[in-house]
Amino acid sequence: MASSSSNPQVITCKAAVAWGAGEALVMEEVQVSPPHSMEIRIKVVSTSLCRSDLAAWESHAIFPRIFGHEASGIVESVGEGVTEFKEGDHVLTVFIGECKACRPCTSGKSNICQVLGLERKGLMHSDQKTRFSVKGKPVYHYCAVSSFSEYTVVHSGCAVKVSPDVPLEKVCLLSCGVAAGLGAAWNVANVTKGSTVVIFGLGTVGLSVAQGAKLRGASQIIGVDNNPQKCEKAKAFGFTEVVDPSSYQEPIAQVIKRITDGGADFTFECVGNTDMITTALQSCCDGWGLTVTLGVPKVKPEMSAHYGLFLMGRTLKGSLFGGWKPKSDLPLLVEKYVNKEIQIDDYITHNLPFDDTNKAFDLMKEGKCLRCVIHMPR
């Protein structure tokens, strides 16, 4: 039940709580604290499952925990000092914020805010505490969002206001996956017209890279994935060719170099596999080949590559949220969607009620979905 924005109280609502690594989520009655200073409490409307949620859930992460970070909702109440939002505003949540005052925010060179950067401890940025509990026991956050709950609390710097006319059940994908892929192509790699692009991993992020590369005029966009279902779906997203590594006897990097006449101009690792980063580097051309890595590895976070790859002019870059500054840039992406300049709808393969959140995890584990949008009770 909600409370007045002028005097917000603790809310008791339903949340899908993960109690252990790989264990099915349990629908629990959770208590959600009022927003503290510079925070807002949001009634979640739609949230989708991202592969990084799955990776963290399967690992020995912090538990108990409420996952979910790709979400949209309506502001229920605001904390002290918040002037940007008011009760009833429609918002997107973001897993990295933008304070607009720290060195990276003011540099024009980075979107990795020093104040509201990626939160890894399961706590709020402001006081290193949680806003969730079950029967008095603390429940931890995920990426400072935790959208698998009917209500959640986020820092006001980790939310972006959108028009009430925008469909929240669609644009929630811009909170992470689709925006990350488009930005990797546009901001981080700066894909050029007529270039050759190779994308390893054909989930939502990889397909969004392809959309971005196509809009930039890339002449050859090659997808690499060993899931036949994903390979079939990928053809609708601008790929000129899709390659299944299991169909070849030789290393896939050699196949790519043959197809691209010596290597691609740009390669993107969207799998979350550090060995694949090396393969992506090997698939680049000498002199100017650029590899961008976007995936989050579940195991083996260290990578290795022969120094000769770099000596011959290749570059490796990382990308977090596609280089977008969320508050400054996300409204432009929403506008592009409204104007039909970018597409989102085709990434949504499943729409599920909140009670079926575990089914979304199963579908993603089995490689049977791109994005499952989970709809909260109205």
Steps between C-alpha positions, in 0.01 A plus 500: 500500500624849407547797730475874460798656323511779760542252785609167351479194724631144473323309221430127513483345153594191300853440373676207335781426745806288417614317814796315347704449183289339229205444733152580372383847598240510777209745504529665839325776690776761529520826687626791291633800693402856414745681272787667685659830404543532120314171439169414338267206553356355180199284425649265242282462188717284273836333539691268271755231571857576394772238468706671771215431747521135400881493534491654849216269611696192388819615673588511869381858529348679798178341629215544577457738212244660272623499142381704201640825365344556158177671600243774471254631753318789664636710787303423816684731741813713519759549770637820648684723254355347184381772263536324164215253561152514644233244581348359178802558274576217255862384519758254376743355754871485416770282655758778482407852590613846402572754772611762243763634742784245536810493281374234252156666472652839420782368280292417194723190471319242712157390624637322808389730781724499807205560733234275343706242314434126482393384848635153587428459873120474484456828688388856433761748379416759767533314830614145410178355641208310348142625462349147495428253776303179555379443858775733620776327301687726253457420131765635266467705183634424153672777304329751732167434320335166601197517274363149568292666769169684477672801659867592514718788619773652282725802522348787303818503293418145383168583337406681179167675447302405186178627348180338631412433134793257458412130543679396818473129408720567193749768601609307812743325259688828467596471868777261401519254207382689193667825606824315582520345154412815307749704703779247452460542123449877499692639796773250587593359156365785285420254220559661162315475169613212280681320785504131589353401837506163677283438807562205734179412687154560356295586804332836547829688541660344190190564289495860623862542392390375158214750489743779586754385241234475230376852574861619472526345152728201566526298178558158657353391836588145599346327801668214686302267728465126553128517582306421178186673634690824556665476160160477334357799691810711429431526128221750568737741677727605214757221488640424157624161619476277807771247588472198732852413632400136550456464123873550435808288567732803514508774768221751449749791488652347186153463347427867571832616356428307182146638467614858566815498286749523788286590800215725604519872564295454820425198715269489803507240779145477639519156663666557836785258429858620536630238256263649244664841549826347375316346204341836420843667507640232270209564261593868457717628220856620556563872522167635620281207614297587810344253743233617745408273789154532657437161661516430875685171566359256756836325542865570415495880504868516396580499131820434307608598151829489310674838508548474124130569445549845651843553347332465159264787576191342649311675781288351780240718673247432773147634494262558791146602402626586153672814618166677555466754781157390618337831590657692214460238226213260573228756419649525150474121455140502621427773245662293224274209594188721494607632157556141378871567439596203717302187576436331832185293461660215305733416790202411718437130445295435814262696725448344842311588819709569810410163652679329207840663561663158543375403152691798360820366658433155354441640151824697509699205639369284216581766236135526398446874541651838429314710754220390732307804617348440843182693568421605856146488638323828435 
